Short mmCIF file of C-alpha atoms in Angstrom, two decimals:
data_model
loop_
_atom_site.label_atom_id
_atom_site.label_comp_id
_atom_site.label_asym_id
_atom_site.label_seq_id
_atom_site.Cartn_x
_atom_site.Cartn_y
_atom_site.Cartn_z
CA MET U 1086 117.54 85.96 -207.47
CA ARG U 1087 114.64 89.00 -208.06
CA ARG U 1088 114.05 92.00 -206.26
CA VAL U 1089 110.71 93.71 -205.63
CA PRO U 1090 109.98 97.05 -203.89
CA VAL U 1091 108.53 96.13 -200.53
CA PRO U 1092 106.22 98.42 -198.58
CA LEU U 1093 107.24 100.56 -195.78
CA PRO U 1094 107.07 97.50 -193.00
CA VAL U 1095 104.45 97.27 -190.31
CA PRO U 1096 104.68 95.55 -187.29
CA VAL U 1097 103.40 92.31 -187.05
CA SER U 1098 104.54 91.54 -183.33
CA SER U 1099 106.10 93.69 -181.06
CA PRO U 1100 105.11 92.82 -177.19
CA VAL U 1101 107.63 95.21 -176.07
CA PRO U 1102 109.00 98.25 -178.46
CA ALA U 1103 106.47 100.87 -179.93
CA LEU U 1104 107.02 101.32 -183.11
CA VAL U 1105 107.50 105.45 -185.33
CA VAL U 1106 106.97 105.40 -189.11
CA CYS U 1107 108.99 108.41 -189.42
CA GLY U 1108 107.16 111.07 -192.79
CA SER U 1109 107.49 113.58 -194.08
CA LEU U 1110 105.26 117.03 -192.68
CA LEU U 1111 106.13 120.60 -192.93
CA LEU U 1112 104.07 123.01 -189.85
CA ALA U 1113 104.19 126.74 -190.59
CA VAL U 1114 103.54 128.47 -186.76
CA SER U 1115 104.39 131.55 -185.18
CA CYS U 1116 105.65 130.92 -181.44
CA GLY U 1117 106.91 134.05 -180.31
CA THR U 1118 110.52 133.30 -180.60
CA GLY U 1119 111.84 136.39 -180.46
CA GLU U 1120 112.61 136.52 -184.09
CA SER U 1121 112.31 140.04 -186.48
CA PRO U 1122 110.54 140.45 -189.68
CA GLY U 1123 112.98 139.22 -192.33
CA ARG U 1124 115.75 137.59 -190.14
CA ARG U 1125 116.20 133.33 -189.55
CA THR U 1126 116.16 132.46 -186.29
CA PRO U 1127 118.36 129.40 -185.25
CA PRO U 1128 116.81 125.91 -184.83
CA ALA U 1129 115.92 124.29 -181.75
CA PRO U 1130 118.81 122.28 -180.23
CA ARG U 1131 119.14 118.64 -180.70
CA GLY U 1132 120.36 115.54 -178.56
CA VAL U 1133 119.57 117.85 -174.99
CA THR U 1134 120.06 115.33 -172.11
CA VAL U 1135 119.87 115.86 -168.66
CA ALA U 1136 121.05 114.22 -164.99
CA ALA U 1137 120.87 114.62 -161.56
CA GLY U 1138 124.09 115.61 -159.95
CA SER U 1139 123.46 115.91 -156.83
CA ALA U 1140 121.03 116.21 -154.43
CA THR U 1141 120.51 119.91 -155.64
CA SER U 1142 121.77 120.29 -158.91
CA VAL U 1143 120.78 118.92 -162.60
CA HIS U 1144 123.31 118.93 -165.49
CA VAL U 1145 122.00 119.49 -168.65
CA MET U 1146 123.98 118.88 -172.01
CA TRP U 1147 122.97 119.86 -175.81
CA ASN U 1148 124.52 119.38 -179.20
CA ARG U 1149 125.76 122.93 -180.08
CA VAL U 1150 123.73 124.51 -183.37
CA SER U 1151 125.78 125.04 -186.29
CA GLY U 1152 124.91 126.36 -189.69
CA GLU U 1153 123.25 130.03 -190.32
CA PRO U 1154 122.66 131.95 -188.62
CA GLU U 1155 125.73 132.52 -186.21
CA VAL U 1156 124.43 131.45 -182.86
CA ALA U 1157 125.77 133.73 -179.83
CA GLY U 1158 124.92 131.75 -176.84
CA TYR U 1159 121.98 129.38 -175.33
CA GLU U 1160 119.66 129.94 -172.57
CA VAL U 1161 118.47 127.23 -170.51
CA TYR U 1162 114.85 127.23 -168.67
CA ARG U 1163 113.16 125.62 -166.24
CA GLY U 1164 109.64 125.13 -166.80
CA GLU U 1165 108.82 128.48 -167.95
CA ARG U 1166 111.61 130.25 -166.40
CA LYS U 1167 115.03 131.16 -167.93
CA VAL U 1168 117.50 129.57 -165.44
CA THR U 1169 121.19 130.97 -166.89
CA ASP U 1170 122.43 132.12 -170.19
CA VAL U 1171 125.69 129.83 -171.66
CA PRO U 1172 127.73 131.33 -174.10
CA GLY U 1173 127.52 129.59 -177.80
CA ASP U 1174 130.93 128.21 -177.50
CA ALA U 1175 129.35 126.02 -174.68
CA HIS U 1176 127.20 122.91 -174.81
CA MET U 1177 126.80 122.22 -171.40
CA VAL U 1178 125.79 123.89 -167.62
CA ASP U 1179 124.73 123.05 -164.02
CA VAL U 1180 121.61 124.18 -163.08
CA THR U 1181 122.17 124.70 -158.94
CA ARG U 1182 120.11 125.83 -156.01
CA LEU U 1183 117.10 122.11 -156.88
CA ARG U 1184 115.22 120.66 -153.90
CA PRO U 1185 116.13 117.07 -152.86
CA SER U 1186 113.43 114.72 -154.60
CA THR U 1187 111.88 117.02 -157.52
CA THR U 1188 111.24 116.29 -160.95
CA TYR U 1189 112.58 119.41 -162.98
CA VAL U 1190 111.72 120.06 -166.99
CA PHE U 1191 114.04 121.35 -168.83
CA THR U 1192 114.54 122.93 -172.38
CA VAL U 1193 117.39 124.93 -174.17
CA ARG U 1194 116.68 128.00 -176.85
CA ALA U 1195 119.31 128.78 -179.07
CA ARG U 1196 120.12 133.34 -179.99
CA SER U 1197 121.81 134.32 -183.03
CA THR U 1198 124.31 137.07 -182.96
CA ALA U 1199 121.78 139.46 -183.85
CA GLY U 1200 119.33 139.08 -180.77
CA ASP U 1201 117.04 136.58 -182.60
CA LEU U 1202 116.00 133.32 -180.24
CA GLY U 1203 114.78 130.37 -181.92
CA PRO U 1204 112.41 127.68 -180.78
CA PRO U 1205 112.79 125.40 -177.49
CA SER U 1206 114.21 122.09 -177.20
CA ALA U 1207 112.37 119.31 -176.60
CA GLU U 1208 111.36 118.80 -173.27
CA VAL U 1209 113.80 116.77 -170.74
CA ARG U 1210 113.17 115.74 -166.76
CA ALA U 1211 115.35 114.73 -164.54
CA THR U 1212 114.27 114.25 -160.68
CA THR U 1213 116.91 115.33 -158.00
CA PRO U 1214 117.42 112.14 -155.10
CA ALA U 1215 116.78 112.76 -151.77
CA GLY U 1216 118.64 115.13 -149.57
CA GLY U 1217 118.94 112.97 -146.17
CA VAL U 1218 120.92 113.40 -143.17
CA ALA U 1219 124.27 115.81 -143.27
CA ASP U 1220 127.00 113.93 -144.93
CA ARG U 1221 130.35 114.59 -145.32
CA ARG U 1222 131.89 111.56 -146.30
CA ALA U 1223 132.80 111.42 -150.06
CA PRO U 1224 132.87 108.86 -152.64
CA SER U 1225 136.10 106.22 -152.78
CA ARG U 1226 138.19 107.20 -156.17
CA PRO U 1227 136.58 105.67 -159.62
CA SER U 1228 138.85 103.01 -160.70
CA GLY U 1229 140.36 101.63 -163.39
CA LEU U 1230 140.10 104.08 -166.11
CA ASP U 1231 140.32 103.05 -169.99
CA GLY U 1232 138.74 104.02 -173.03
CA ARG U 1233 139.64 104.50 -176.61
CA VAL U 1234 138.86 106.91 -179.15
CA ILE U 1235 136.39 106.67 -181.89
CA GLY U 1236 137.05 107.98 -185.06
CA GLY U 1237 138.01 112.08 -184.94
CA THR U 1238 135.99 113.57 -182.60
CA ALA U 1239 134.85 111.03 -180.02
CA ALA U 1240 136.14 108.89 -177.48
CA GLN U 1241 134.53 106.25 -175.28
CA LEU U 1242 136.03 105.73 -172.21
CA SER U 1243 134.64 103.01 -168.66
CA TRP U 1244 135.82 102.91 -165.26
CA GLY U 1245 135.08 100.59 -162.12
CA PRO U 1246 132.69 102.12 -159.62
CA SER U 1247 133.24 104.14 -156.09
CA ALA U 1248 132.17 103.64 -153.02
CA ASP U 1249 129.64 105.81 -150.65
CA ASP U 1250 128.57 105.17 -147.21
CA ARG U 1251 125.05 106.22 -148.77
CA ASP U 1252 124.58 106.29 -152.63
CA VAL U 1253 127.15 107.50 -156.01
CA VAL U 1254 124.38 110.02 -157.76
CA SER U 1255 126.74 110.83 -160.51
CA TYR U 1256 130.29 110.57 -162.09
CA ASP U 1257 131.88 113.59 -163.56
CA ILE U 1258 134.44 113.44 -166.51
CA LEU U 1259 137.14 116.07 -166.65
CA GLN U 1260 139.08 117.13 -169.75
CA GLY U 1261 142.56 118.84 -168.36
CA ASP U 1262 141.01 120.63 -164.83
CA SER U 1263 137.71 121.19 -166.71
CA LYS U 1264 134.30 119.13 -166.28
CA ILE U 1265 132.65 118.64 -170.18
CA HIS U 1266 130.26 115.43 -169.02
CA SER U 1267 128.34 114.15 -166.31
CA VAL U 1268 126.38 110.50 -165.93
CA GLY U 1269 124.28 108.88 -163.43
CA GLY U 1270 124.98 107.06 -160.81
CA GLU U 1271 124.75 103.59 -162.14
CA GLN U 1272 126.80 104.78 -165.40
CA THR U 1273 130.21 103.24 -165.73
CA ALA U 1274 130.82 104.31 -169.08
CA ALA U 1275 130.27 107.96 -171.26
CA VAL U 1276 131.13 108.43 -174.76
CA VAL U 1277 132.41 112.16 -174.96
CA THR U 1278 131.79 114.07 -178.48
CA GLY U 1279 133.33 117.47 -180.10
CA LEU U 1280 136.45 116.48 -180.16
CA ARG U 1281 139.01 117.69 -182.69
CA PRO U 1282 141.10 115.35 -184.86
CA GLY U 1283 144.29 114.97 -184.14
CA THR U 1284 143.97 115.73 -180.42
CA ARG U 1285 145.82 114.57 -177.52
CA TYR U 1286 143.55 114.65 -174.96
CA SER U 1287 143.75 113.74 -170.61
CA PHE U 1288 140.71 112.63 -168.86
CA THR U 1289 139.59 111.84 -165.94
CA VAL U 1290 136.25 110.89 -163.42
CA ARG U 1291 135.15 111.95 -160.09
CA ALA U 1292 132.23 110.22 -158.45
CA ARG U 1293 129.91 112.78 -156.49
CA ASP U 1294 127.01 111.79 -153.91
CA ALA U 1295 123.71 113.65 -152.83
CA ALA U 1296 125.25 115.74 -150.68
CA ASP U 1297 127.94 117.36 -153.31
CA ASN U 1298 131.08 115.46 -152.03
CA LEU U 1299 133.59 114.64 -154.53
CA SER U 1300 136.09 111.92 -154.59
CA PRO U 1301 139.35 112.68 -155.41
CA ALA U 1302 140.15 112.04 -159.29
CA SER U 1303 140.75 108.99 -160.81
CA ARG U 1304 143.94 108.25 -162.77
CA ALA U 1305 144.74 110.22 -165.87
CA LEU U 1306 144.33 108.39 -169.21
CA THR U 1307 145.95 110.27 -172.42
CA LEU U 1308 144.26 109.56 -176.24
CA THR U 1309 144.76 111.26 -179.07
CA THR U 1310 142.05 110.99 -182.04
CA GLY U 1311 142.37 110.25 -185.52
CA LYS U 1312 143.34 112.51 -188.14
CA GLY U 1313 139.85 112.11 -190.12
CA ASP U 1314 136.49 113.44 -189.41
CA GLY U 1315 134.68 109.91 -188.26
CA GLY U 1316 132.58 110.79 -184.98
CA PRO U 1317 129.91 108.80 -183.61
CA GLY U 1318 126.89 108.58 -186.87
CA ALA U 1319 130.15 108.12 -188.66
CA GLY U 1320 130.84 105.07 -190.97
CA ASP U 1321 133.88 104.38 -189.16
CA ALA U 1322 132.93 104.70 -185.59
CA ALA U 1323 132.65 100.69 -184.62
CA GLY U 1324 132.04 101.17 -181.13
CA THR U 1325 128.93 103.19 -181.26
CA ALA U 1326 127.07 100.47 -183.90
CA PRO U 1327 124.94 97.48 -182.75
CA THR U 1328 127.04 94.28 -182.67
CA ALA U 1329 126.07 90.60 -183.21
CA PHE U 1330 123.32 91.48 -185.40
CA ARG U 1331 121.15 88.79 -186.98
CA ALA U 1332 118.45 88.19 -189.75
CA GLY U 1333 116.37 85.53 -190.62
CA THR U 1334 112.44 85.19 -192.41
CA ARG U 1335 109.79 83.50 -191.01
CA LEU U 1336 106.45 82.62 -192.54
CA SER U 1337 103.10 83.31 -190.73
CA ASP U 1338 99.28 83.38 -191.84
CA GLY U 1339 100.75 83.40 -195.35
CA ALA U 1340 103.12 86.43 -195.02
CA TYR U 1341 106.88 86.78 -194.08
CA SER U 1342 107.95 88.93 -191.77
CA ILE U 1343 111.90 89.80 -191.38
CA ASP U 1344 113.29 88.26 -187.44
CA LEU U 1345 116.48 90.76 -186.41
CA SER U 1346 118.15 90.47 -183.10
CA TRP U 1347 121.00 92.43 -181.34
CA VAL U 1348 123.23 93.65 -178.85
CA PRO U 1349 122.92 97.20 -178.25
CA PRO U 1350 126.28 99.45 -178.02
CA ARG U 1351 127.73 100.24 -175.18
CA ALA U 1352 127.04 103.89 -173.92
CA ASP U 1353 127.11 106.27 -171.40
CA GLY U 1354 122.83 105.88 -170.41
CA MET U 1355 119.78 103.46 -171.73
CA VAL U 1356 119.85 103.54 -175.97
CA THR U 1357 115.81 103.53 -176.37
CA GLU U 1358 115.61 104.08 -180.69
CA TYR U 1359 117.17 102.67 -183.53
CA GLU U 1360 116.68 103.24 -187.70
CA ILE U 1361 116.25 100.50 -189.31
CA GLN U 1362 117.57 100.77 -193.29
CA LEU U 1363 115.92 98.49 -195.79
CA ASP U 1364 118.02 97.61 -199.09
CA GLY U 1365 119.82 101.33 -198.06
CA ARG U 1366 116.74 103.47 -197.25
CA PRO U 1367 115.73 104.03 -193.96
CA ALA U 1368 113.04 101.85 -193.09
CA THR U 1369 111.47 102.47 -189.59
CA THR U 1370 112.64 104.63 -186.15
CA LEU U 1371 112.24 101.99 -183.61
CA VAL U 1372 111.46 103.42 -180.24
CA TRP U 1373 111.34 101.52 -176.60
CA GLY U 1374 108.10 102.80 -174.72
CA GLY U 1375 109.45 101.11 -171.70
CA THR U 1376 112.80 99.77 -170.23
CA PRO U 1377 114.98 98.90 -173.25
CA PRO U 1378 116.59 95.46 -173.09
CA ARG U 1379 120.44 96.02 -171.55
CA GLY U 1380 121.18 92.12 -172.94
CA ARG U 1381 120.16 90.99 -176.66
CA ALA U 1382 117.02 92.74 -178.44
CA THR U 1383 115.11 91.22 -180.54
CA TYR U 1384 112.08 92.32 -183.15
CA SER U 1385 110.53 91.48 -185.96
CA PHE U 1386 108.83 93.30 -189.01
CA TYR U 1387 106.23 92.75 -192.06
CA ALA U 1388 108.36 91.38 -195.57
CA GLY U 1389 105.42 90.61 -197.67
CA ARG U 1390 103.86 87.32 -199.13
CA GLU U 1391 105.78 86.89 -201.75
CA ALA U 1392 108.55 83.99 -201.36
CA GLY U 1393 112.35 83.78 -202.91
CA VAL U 1394 112.42 88.36 -202.52
CA MET U 1395 116.29 89.31 -201.06
CA HIS U 1396 116.63 91.70 -198.72
CA ARG U 1397 119.15 93.76 -197.55
CA VAL U 1398 118.98 94.80 -193.79
CA ARG U 1399 120.83 96.46 -191.08
CA ILE U 1400 120.52 98.85 -188.04
CA ARG U 1401 121.69 101.78 -186.14
CA ALA U 1402 121.26 103.40 -182.92
CA LYS U 1403 120.19 106.48 -181.56
CA LEU U 1404 122.63 107.52 -178.74
CA PRO U 1405 121.74 109.36 -175.38
CA ASP U 1406 123.47 112.28 -177.01
CA GLY U 1407 120.90 112.54 -179.69
CA THR U 1408 123.96 111.23 -181.79
CA TRP U 1409 123.51 108.49 -184.45
CA GLY U 1410 125.97 105.57 -183.98
CA ALA U 1411 126.98 103.45 -186.93
CA PHE U 1412 125.35 101.09 -188.79
CA SER U 1413 125.47 97.45 -187.81
CA ALA U 1414 127.19 95.12 -189.72
CA GLU U 1415 124.67 94.65 -193.44
CA ARG U 1416 122.88 91.33 -193.28
CA THR U 1417 121.19 89.59 -196.35
CA VAL U 1418 117.38 87.54 -196.20
CA THR U 1419 115.42 86.11 -198.80
CA THR U 1420 111.55 85.31 -197.86
CA GLY U 1421 111.47 81.90 -197.88
CA GLY U 1422 115.00 81.10 -198.45
#
C-alpha cells in the first residue's frame, strides 16, 4: 500500500477535550530574573505539582533542573512572596502555616551556584480543606501496600484507603524515615521517580487528616530497581503506558478520521495531557480542558480525503509529576480499509 504525507491533524469532533498543537516559537525576554551580564541562568523548573497536606499545609514538588549552569538551590514562592529556600539536591517541600479553605498559587525558581536566579515555573494552585472543630483522632493505618519497579529509576505503589472520623486529606510516602512524596486523600496510588538503578528501597505510607493527625505507618514494602537507566518516559516503562489502545478509520462528509480509544495509565493523580504520534513523528498534543475520563477515553482527528493510505499511530500520557510515560502499543490503520 502507498504512504503519503499527512498534514498536521485538526480535530473534527472533540466534545470533551481541547486540542493544543505544539509549534516552535522563540521569545526573547528580560524579566528581571537576577541574571548577571554574560552569564546564563538556570531554566524554569518543570513538572511542578501541589497537593494540600492538611488544612494548614501544602506539599510542593518539581523535577530537578539538570545541565548547565549548575543549580545550587530553589526558591519557592506563594504568589509574589518567597516562602522558603530549598537546597539543590532536593525537589520538594511542605509549605506550612496556611489558612484553611484557602486557594494558594505557587511557583518555583532555580538559582545557580553563581547566584543567578532563573525564571519562575508555571503557576500551580492548591486549596486547603476546612479546618473544622478540634480533632485529635488519627486516621487508621493504610493497608495492603504493594508495588513494582518501573525500569531503573521509578516505582509504582498502591495501598488500601485509610478511615478517619472526618476525612483523610493526604497520604505521605516515605523512603526509609524520609518523606519523599505526598498525594491527595482520594488517591491510593503513586509513581515515585528519581530513584537510582540497581538500588534496594524500603517504602511506607501514612495517612494525614485536616488537623495534621498522622496514622501509623503501613507495613514496609521493599523493592529493588532495575540496573538499566529506564524510568517514566523510557521505552521499558510499560506501567506508565496507556493500555487497551485501539485505532480505526471512519469516513464522514468525504473525509477520513482516525478514531482512538484507550485506558489511561494508573498514576498518583489525573492524567490530563497526551501526545499522539502519527507515522513515527509527534502529531498533536491532546489536553483535557475539563475533568478527564477515568475509564476508557476516546478521540478522533482528521486524516485526509484519500482512501487506501496506511498510518501507524500510538499515544503516551504526561504523568502528574510532569514526565512523559511510555508509549502505548502501536496500531496500523488504513483509510477506507
